[in-house]
mmCIF file of C-alpha atoms in Angstrom:
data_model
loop_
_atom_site.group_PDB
_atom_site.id
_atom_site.type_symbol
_atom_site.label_atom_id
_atom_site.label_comp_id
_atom_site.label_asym_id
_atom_site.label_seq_id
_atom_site.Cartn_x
_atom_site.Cartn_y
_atom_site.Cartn_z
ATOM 1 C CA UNK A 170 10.328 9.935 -42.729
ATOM 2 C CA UNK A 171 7.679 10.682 -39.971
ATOM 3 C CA UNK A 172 5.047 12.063 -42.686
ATOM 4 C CA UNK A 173 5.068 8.836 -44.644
ATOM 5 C CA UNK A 174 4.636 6.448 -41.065
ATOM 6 C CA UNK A 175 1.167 4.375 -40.545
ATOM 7 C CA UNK A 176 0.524 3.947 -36.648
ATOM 8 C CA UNK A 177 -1.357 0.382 -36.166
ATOM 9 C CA UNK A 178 -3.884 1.325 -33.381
ATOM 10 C CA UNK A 179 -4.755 -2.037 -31.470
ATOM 11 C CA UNK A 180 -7.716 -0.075 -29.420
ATOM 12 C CA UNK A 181 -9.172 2.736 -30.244
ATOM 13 C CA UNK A 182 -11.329 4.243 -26.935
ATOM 14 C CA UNK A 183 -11.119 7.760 -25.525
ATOM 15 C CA UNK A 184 -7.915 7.464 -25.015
ATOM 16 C CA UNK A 185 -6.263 5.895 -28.006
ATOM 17 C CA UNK A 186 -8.517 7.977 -30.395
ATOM 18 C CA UNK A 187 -7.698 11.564 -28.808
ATOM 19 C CA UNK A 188 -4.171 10.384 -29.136
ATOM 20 C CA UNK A 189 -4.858 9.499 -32.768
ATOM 21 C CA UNK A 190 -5.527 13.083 -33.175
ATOM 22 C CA UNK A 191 -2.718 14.661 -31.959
ATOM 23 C CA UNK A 192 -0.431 11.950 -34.276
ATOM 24 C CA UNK A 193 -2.629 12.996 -37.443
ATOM 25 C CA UNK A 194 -1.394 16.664 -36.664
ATOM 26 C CA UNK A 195 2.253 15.672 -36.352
ATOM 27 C CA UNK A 196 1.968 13.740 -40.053
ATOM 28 C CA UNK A 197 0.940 10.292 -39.189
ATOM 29 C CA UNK A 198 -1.256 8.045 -40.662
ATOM 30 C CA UNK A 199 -3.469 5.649 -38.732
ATOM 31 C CA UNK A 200 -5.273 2.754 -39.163
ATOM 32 C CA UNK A 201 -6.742 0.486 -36.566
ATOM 33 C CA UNK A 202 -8.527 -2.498 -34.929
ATOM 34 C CA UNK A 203 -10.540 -2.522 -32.088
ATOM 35 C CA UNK A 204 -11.120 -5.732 -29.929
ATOM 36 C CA UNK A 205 -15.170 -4.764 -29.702
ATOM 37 C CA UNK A 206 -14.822 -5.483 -33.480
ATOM 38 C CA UNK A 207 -16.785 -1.551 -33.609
ATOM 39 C CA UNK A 208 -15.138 0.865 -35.973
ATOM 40 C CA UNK A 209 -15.539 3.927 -38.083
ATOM 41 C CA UNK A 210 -13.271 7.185 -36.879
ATOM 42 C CA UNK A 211 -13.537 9.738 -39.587
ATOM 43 C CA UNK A 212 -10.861 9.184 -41.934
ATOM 44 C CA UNK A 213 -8.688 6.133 -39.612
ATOM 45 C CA UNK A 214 -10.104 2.877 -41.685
ATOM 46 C CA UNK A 215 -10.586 0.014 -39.671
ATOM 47 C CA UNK A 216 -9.276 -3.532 -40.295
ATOM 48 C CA UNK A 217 -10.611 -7.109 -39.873
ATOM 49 C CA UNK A 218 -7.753 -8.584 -37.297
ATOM 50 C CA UNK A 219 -5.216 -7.258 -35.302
ATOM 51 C CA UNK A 220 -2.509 -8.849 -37.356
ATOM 52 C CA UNK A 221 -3.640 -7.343 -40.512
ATOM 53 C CA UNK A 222 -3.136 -3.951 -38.996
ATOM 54 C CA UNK A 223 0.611 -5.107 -37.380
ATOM 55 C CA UNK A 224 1.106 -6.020 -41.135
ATOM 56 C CA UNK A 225 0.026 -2.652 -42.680
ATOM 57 C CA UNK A 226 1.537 -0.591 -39.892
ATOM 58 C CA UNK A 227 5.717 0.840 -39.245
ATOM 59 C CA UNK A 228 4.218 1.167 -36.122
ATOM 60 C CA UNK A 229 1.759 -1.003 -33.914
ATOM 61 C CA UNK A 230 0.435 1.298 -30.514
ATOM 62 C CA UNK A 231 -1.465 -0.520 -27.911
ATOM 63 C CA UNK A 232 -4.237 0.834 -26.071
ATOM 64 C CA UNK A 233 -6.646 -1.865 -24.324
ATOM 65 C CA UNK A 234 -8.610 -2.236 -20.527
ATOM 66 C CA UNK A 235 -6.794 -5.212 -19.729
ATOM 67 C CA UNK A 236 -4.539 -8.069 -19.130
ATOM 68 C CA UNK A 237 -7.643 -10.455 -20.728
ATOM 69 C CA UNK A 238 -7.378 -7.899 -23.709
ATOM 70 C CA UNK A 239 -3.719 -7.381 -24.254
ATOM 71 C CA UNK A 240 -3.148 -11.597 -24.950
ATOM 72 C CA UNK A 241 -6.835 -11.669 -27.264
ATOM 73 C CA UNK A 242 -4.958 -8.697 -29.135
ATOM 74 C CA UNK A 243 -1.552 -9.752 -29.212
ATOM 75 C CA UNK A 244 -1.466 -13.562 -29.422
ATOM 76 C CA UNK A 245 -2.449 -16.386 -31.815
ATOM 77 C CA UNK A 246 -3.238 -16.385 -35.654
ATOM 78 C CA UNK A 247 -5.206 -12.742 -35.518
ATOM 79 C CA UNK A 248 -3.428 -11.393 -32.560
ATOM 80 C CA UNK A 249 -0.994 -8.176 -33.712
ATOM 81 C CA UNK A 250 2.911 -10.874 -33.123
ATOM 82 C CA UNK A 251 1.470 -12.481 -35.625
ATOM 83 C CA UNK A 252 1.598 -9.879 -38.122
ATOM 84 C CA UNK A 253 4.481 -8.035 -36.969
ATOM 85 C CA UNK A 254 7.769 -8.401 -38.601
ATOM 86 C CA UNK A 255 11.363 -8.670 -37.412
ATOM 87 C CA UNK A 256 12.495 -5.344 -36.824
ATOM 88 C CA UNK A 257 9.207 -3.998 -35.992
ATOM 89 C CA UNK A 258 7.980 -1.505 -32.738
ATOM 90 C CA UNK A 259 5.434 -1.585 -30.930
ATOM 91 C CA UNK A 260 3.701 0.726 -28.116
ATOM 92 C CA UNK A 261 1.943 -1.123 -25.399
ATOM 93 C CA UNK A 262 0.381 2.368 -23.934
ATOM 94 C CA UNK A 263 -2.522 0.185 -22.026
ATOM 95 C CA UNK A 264 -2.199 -0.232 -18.014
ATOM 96 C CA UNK A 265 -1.650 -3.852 -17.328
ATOM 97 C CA UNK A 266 -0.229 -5.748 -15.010
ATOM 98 C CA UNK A 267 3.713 -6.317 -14.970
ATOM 99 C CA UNK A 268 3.612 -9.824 -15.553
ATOM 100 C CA UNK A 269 1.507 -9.425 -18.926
ATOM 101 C CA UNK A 270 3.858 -6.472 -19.926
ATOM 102 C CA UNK A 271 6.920 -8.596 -19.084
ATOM 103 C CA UNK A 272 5.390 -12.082 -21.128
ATOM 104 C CA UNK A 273 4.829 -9.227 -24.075
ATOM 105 C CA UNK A 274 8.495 -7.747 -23.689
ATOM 106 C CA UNK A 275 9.942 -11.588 -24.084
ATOM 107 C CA UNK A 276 7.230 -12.346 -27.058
ATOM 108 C CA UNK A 277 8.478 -9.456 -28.675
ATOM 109 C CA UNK A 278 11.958 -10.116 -28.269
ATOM 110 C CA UNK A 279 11.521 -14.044 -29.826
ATOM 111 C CA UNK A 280 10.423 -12.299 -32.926
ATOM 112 C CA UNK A 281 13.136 -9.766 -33.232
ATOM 113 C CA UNK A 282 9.881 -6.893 -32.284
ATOM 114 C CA UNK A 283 11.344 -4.244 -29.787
ATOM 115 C CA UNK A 284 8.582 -3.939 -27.364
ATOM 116 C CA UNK A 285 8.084 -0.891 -24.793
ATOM 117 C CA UNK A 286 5.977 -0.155 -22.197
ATOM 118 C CA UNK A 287 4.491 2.957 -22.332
ATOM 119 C CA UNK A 288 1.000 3.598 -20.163
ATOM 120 C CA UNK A 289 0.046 7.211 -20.033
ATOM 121 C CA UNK A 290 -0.353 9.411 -17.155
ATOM 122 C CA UNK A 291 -3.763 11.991 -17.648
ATOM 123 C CA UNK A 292 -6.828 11.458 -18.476
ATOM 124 C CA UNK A 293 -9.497 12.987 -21.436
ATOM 125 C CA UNK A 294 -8.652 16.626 -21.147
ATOM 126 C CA UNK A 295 -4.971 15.642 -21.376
ATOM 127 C CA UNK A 296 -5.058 13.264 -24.129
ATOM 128 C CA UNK A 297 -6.526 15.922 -26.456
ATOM 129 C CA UNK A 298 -4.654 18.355 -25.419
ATOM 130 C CA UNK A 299 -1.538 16.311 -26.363
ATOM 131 C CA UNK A 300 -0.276 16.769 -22.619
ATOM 132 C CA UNK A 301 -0.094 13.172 -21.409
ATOM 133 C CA UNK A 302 3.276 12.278 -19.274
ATOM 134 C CA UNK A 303 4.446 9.040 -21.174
ATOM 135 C CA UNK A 304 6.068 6.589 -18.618
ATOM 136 C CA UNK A 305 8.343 4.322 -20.485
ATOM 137 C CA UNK A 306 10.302 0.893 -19.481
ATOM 138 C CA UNK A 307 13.006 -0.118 -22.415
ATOM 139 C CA UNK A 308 16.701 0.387 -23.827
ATOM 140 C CA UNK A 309 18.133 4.025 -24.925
ATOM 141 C CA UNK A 310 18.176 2.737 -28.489
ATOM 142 C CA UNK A 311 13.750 1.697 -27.952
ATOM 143 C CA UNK A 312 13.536 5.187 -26.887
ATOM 144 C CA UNK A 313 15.074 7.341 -29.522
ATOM 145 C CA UNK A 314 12.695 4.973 -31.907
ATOM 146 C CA UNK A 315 9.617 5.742 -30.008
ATOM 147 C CA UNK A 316 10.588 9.566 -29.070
ATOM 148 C CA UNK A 317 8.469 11.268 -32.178
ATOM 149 C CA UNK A 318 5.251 9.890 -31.312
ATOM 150 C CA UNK A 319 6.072 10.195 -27.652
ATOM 151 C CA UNK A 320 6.432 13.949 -28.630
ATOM 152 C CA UNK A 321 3.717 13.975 -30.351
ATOM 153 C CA UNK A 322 1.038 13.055 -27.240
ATOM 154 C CA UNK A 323 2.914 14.328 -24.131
ATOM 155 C CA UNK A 324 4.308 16.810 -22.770
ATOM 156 C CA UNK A 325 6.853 14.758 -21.027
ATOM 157 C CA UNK A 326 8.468 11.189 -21.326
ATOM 158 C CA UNK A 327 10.038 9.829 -18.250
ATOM 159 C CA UNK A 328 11.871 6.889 -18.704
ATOM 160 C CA UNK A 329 11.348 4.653 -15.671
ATOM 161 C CA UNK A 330 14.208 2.418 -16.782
ATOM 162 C CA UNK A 331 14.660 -1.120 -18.434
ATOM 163 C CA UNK A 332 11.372 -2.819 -19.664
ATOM 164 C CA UNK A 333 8.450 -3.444 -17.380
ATOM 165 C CA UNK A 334 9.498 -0.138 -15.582
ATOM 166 C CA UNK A 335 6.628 2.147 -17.320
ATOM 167 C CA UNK A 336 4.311 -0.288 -16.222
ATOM 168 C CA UNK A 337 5.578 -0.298 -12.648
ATOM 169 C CA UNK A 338 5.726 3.152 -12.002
ATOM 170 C CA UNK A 339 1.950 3.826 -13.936
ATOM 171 C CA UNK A 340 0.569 1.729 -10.530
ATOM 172 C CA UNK A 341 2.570 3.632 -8.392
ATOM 173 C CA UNK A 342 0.776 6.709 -9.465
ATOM 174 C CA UNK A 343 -2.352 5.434 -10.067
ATOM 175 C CA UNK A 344 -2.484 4.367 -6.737
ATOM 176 C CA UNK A 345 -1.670 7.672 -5.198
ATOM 177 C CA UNK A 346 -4.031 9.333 -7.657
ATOM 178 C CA UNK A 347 -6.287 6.552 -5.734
ATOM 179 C CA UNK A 348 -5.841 6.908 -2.260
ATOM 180 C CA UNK A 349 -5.929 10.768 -2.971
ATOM 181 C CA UNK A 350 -9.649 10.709 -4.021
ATOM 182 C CA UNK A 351 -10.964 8.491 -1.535
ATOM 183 C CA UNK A 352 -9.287 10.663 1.476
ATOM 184 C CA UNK A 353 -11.035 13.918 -0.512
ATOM 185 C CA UNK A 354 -14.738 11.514 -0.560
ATOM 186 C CA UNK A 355 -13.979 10.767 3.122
ATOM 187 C CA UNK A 356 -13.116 14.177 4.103
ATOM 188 C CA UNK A 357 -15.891 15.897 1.855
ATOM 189 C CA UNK A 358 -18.534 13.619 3.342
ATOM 190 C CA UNK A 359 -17.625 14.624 7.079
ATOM 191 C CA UNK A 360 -18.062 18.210 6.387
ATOM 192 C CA UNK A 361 -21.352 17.676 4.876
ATOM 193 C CA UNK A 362 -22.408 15.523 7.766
ATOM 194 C CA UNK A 363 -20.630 17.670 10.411
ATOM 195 C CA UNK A 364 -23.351 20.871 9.159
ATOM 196 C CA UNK A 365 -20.614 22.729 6.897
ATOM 197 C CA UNK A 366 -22.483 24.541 4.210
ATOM 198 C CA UNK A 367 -21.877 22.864 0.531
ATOM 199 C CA UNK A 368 -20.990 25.604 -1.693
ATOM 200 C CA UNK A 369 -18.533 27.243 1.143
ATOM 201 C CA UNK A 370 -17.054 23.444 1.638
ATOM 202 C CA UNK A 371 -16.231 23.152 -2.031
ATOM 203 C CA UNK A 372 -15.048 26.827 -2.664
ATOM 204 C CA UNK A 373 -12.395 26.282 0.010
ATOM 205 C CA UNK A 374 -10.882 22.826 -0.915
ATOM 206 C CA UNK A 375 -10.503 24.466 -4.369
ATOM 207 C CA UNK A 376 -8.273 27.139 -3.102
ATOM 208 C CA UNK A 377 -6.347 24.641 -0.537
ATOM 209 C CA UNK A 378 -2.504 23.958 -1.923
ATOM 210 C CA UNK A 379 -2.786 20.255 0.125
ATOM 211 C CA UNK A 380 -5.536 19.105 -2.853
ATOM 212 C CA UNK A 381 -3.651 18.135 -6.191
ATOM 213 C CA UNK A 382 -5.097 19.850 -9.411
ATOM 214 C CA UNK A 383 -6.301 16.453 -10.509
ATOM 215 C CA UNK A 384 -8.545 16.316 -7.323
ATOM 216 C CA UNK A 385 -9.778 19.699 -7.393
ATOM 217 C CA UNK A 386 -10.858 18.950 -10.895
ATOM 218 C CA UNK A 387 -12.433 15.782 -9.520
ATOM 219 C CA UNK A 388 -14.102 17.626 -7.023
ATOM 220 C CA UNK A 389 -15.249 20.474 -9.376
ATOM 221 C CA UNK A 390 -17.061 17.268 -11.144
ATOM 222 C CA UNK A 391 -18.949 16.683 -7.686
ATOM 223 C CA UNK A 392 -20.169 19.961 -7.065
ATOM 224 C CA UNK A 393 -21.947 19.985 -9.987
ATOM 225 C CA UNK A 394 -23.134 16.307 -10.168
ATOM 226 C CA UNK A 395 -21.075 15.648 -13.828
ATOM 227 C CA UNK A 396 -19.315 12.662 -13.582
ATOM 228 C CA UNK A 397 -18.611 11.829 -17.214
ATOM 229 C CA UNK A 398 -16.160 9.390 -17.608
ATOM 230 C CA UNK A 399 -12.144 11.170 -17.793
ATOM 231 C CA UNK A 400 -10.928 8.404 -16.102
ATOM 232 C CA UNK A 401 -14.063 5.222 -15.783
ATOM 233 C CA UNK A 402 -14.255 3.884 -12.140
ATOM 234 C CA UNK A 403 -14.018 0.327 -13.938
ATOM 235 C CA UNK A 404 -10.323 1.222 -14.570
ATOM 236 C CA UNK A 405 -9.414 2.808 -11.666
ATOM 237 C CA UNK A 406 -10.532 0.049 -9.734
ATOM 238 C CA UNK A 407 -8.368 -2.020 -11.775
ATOM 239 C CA UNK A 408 -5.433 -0.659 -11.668
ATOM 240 C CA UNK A 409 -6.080 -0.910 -8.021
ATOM 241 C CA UNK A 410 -6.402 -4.431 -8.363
ATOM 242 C CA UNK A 411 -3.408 -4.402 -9.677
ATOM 243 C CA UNK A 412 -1.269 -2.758 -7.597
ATOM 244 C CA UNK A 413 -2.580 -4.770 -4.577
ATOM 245 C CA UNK A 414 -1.394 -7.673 -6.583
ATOM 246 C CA UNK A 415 2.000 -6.455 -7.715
ATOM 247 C CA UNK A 416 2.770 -5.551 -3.693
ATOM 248 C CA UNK A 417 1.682 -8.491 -2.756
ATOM 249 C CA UNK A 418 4.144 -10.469 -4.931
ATOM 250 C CA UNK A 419 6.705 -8.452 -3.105
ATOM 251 C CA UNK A 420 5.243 -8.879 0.367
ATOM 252 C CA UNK A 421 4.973 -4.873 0.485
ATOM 253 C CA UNK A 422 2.375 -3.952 3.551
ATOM 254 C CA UNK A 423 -0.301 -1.594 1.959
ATOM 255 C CA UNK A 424 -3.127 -1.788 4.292
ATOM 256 C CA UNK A 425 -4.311 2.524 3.225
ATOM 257 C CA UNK A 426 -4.657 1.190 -0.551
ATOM 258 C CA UNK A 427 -6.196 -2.186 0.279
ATOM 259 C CA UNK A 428 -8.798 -0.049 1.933
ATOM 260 C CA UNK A 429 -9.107 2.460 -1.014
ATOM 261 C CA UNK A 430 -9.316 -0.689 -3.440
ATOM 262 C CA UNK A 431 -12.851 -1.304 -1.397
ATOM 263 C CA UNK A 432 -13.777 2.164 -2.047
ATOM 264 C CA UNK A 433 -13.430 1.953 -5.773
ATOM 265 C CA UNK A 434 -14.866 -1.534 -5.989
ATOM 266 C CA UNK A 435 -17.844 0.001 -3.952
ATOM 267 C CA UNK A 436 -17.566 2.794 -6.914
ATOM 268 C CA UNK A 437 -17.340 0.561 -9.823
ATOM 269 C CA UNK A 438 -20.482 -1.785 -8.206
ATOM 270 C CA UNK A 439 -22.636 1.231 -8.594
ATOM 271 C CA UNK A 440 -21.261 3.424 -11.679
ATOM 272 C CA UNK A 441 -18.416 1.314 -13.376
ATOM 273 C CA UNK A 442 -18.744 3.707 -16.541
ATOM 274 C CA UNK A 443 -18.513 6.530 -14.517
ATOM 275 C CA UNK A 444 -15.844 8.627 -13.895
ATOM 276 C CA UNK A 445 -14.058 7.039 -10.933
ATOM 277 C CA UNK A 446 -14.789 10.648 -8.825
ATOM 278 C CA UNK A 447 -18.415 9.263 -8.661
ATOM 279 C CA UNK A 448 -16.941 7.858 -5.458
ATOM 280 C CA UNK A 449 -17.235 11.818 -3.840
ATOM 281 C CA UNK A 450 -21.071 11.759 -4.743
ATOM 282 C CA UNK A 451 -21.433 8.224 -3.703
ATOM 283 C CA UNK A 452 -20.123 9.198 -0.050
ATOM 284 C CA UNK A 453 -22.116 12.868 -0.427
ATOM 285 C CA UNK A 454 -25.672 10.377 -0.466
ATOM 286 C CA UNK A 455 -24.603 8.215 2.034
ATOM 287 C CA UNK A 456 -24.400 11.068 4.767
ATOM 288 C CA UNK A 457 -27.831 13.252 3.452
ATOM 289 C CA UNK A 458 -29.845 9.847 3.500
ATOM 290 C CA UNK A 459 -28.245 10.366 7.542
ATOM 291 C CA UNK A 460 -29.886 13.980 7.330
#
């Protein structure tokens, strides 16, 4: 029964936590671990390792930076396989790379563990507003297991097909979403230099049906100078790094997002916790100090 399930949060950042919400509303319990070894979310209590949580959990959901912080997490005496038991689920909702999803899949598997991939399309605004598109890679049977607390932080689930596919289709977006920004810094930064007026340049791309709704909001954050972190430009720049790698692997030619990596690594250099827009305002100095 849903209302009696614990959810074993490996990671517990802006993401992870607003998703924490949204599960408490649908009846879950949660308890968690957090690789920073910092805890204390209202009522969520926080446990010593990540196996203890695996061993206190129905349900173990992932939600760390990295490849480096999926194997700390998930491997050796403390990591969450070693709690887990046969029979158990777990979540991996980070962004990682497909090699460390696949190594988890086939850990998983030794252990009897089914094992999905889930990363998470959206950023802040959409985690708490339980409106995330979940992008899953596993069996029909994984899916029907996972599909109440899929429910319960999207709007949608698209399942990209057999494991490792959620992973693989979260850098194909991401590195759209990518490219996308840096051709609106680009653009936005020519107009400025080129004499348009500000406040006319940004009213109009707002109302242009060309510029996604995630890069008007992006832009909205320029205008005004607020680039809290939705999405961090650390991230986005990794999951850049990523993707160059994964097309690489498959000798794919992707000189645009090679170039766009350089943006965001440009982006990260000067405001890593940023959000990863900061790359609009970074381009908007470069052509006034030109003024």
């Amino acid at each position: 029964m849903t209302a009696a399930q614990t959810i074993g949060f490996i990671g517990l950042g802006a993401m992870a936590s607003r998703m924490a919400v949204n599960l408490a509303k649908a009846g879950y319990k949660a308890i968690a671990y957090t690789p920073s070894g910092k805890g204390g979310n209202g009522d969520i209590a926080f446990l010593a390792t990540a196996a203890d949580v695996a061993r206190a959990a129905d349900i173990v959901l992932v939600c760390v930076p990295d490849d480096e912080a999926l194997e700390t997490c998930m491997y050796g005496a403390a990591g969450a396989l070693a709690g887990m038991k046969s029979g158990g689920l777990v979540l991996n909702t980070s962004s990682v790379s497909p090699e460390a999803t696949q190594a988890l899949f086939e850990a998983g598997q030794k252990l009897g563990v089914t094992v999905i991939d889930c990363p998470v399309s959206g950023s802040t605004p959409e985690a708490e507003a339980a409106a995330l598109v979940v992008l899953a890679g596993g069996s029909d049977d994984a899916m029907q297991r996972a599909k109440p607390v899929f429910d319960a932080i999207g709007r949608l689930t698209v399942h990209a097909g057999p494991p490792g596919s959620g992973a693989r289709l979260k850098l194909v977006i991401n590195a759209i979403m990518g490219a996308g920004l840096a051709a609106v810094a680009e653009a936005i930064a020519y107009g400025l230099a080129a004499g348009l007026d500000r406040s006319m340049l940004f009213d109009a791309l707002d109302e242009m049906a060309v510029i996604s709704p995630h890069h008007k909001r992006k832009i909205r954050m320029a205008r005004t100078g607020d680039f809290a972190p939705q999405f961090p430009a650390r991230l986005m720049q990794k999951d850049m790094r990523l993707f160059l790698d994964a097309a690489a692997r498959l000798a794919v030619p992707v000189p645009t997002l090679a170039a766009t990596t350089q943006q965001l690594s440009l982006t990260r250099r000067a405001a890593e916790d940023a959000d990863y827009s900061a790359l609009i305002g970074i381009m908007e100095k470069i052509v006034a100090n030109d003024a």
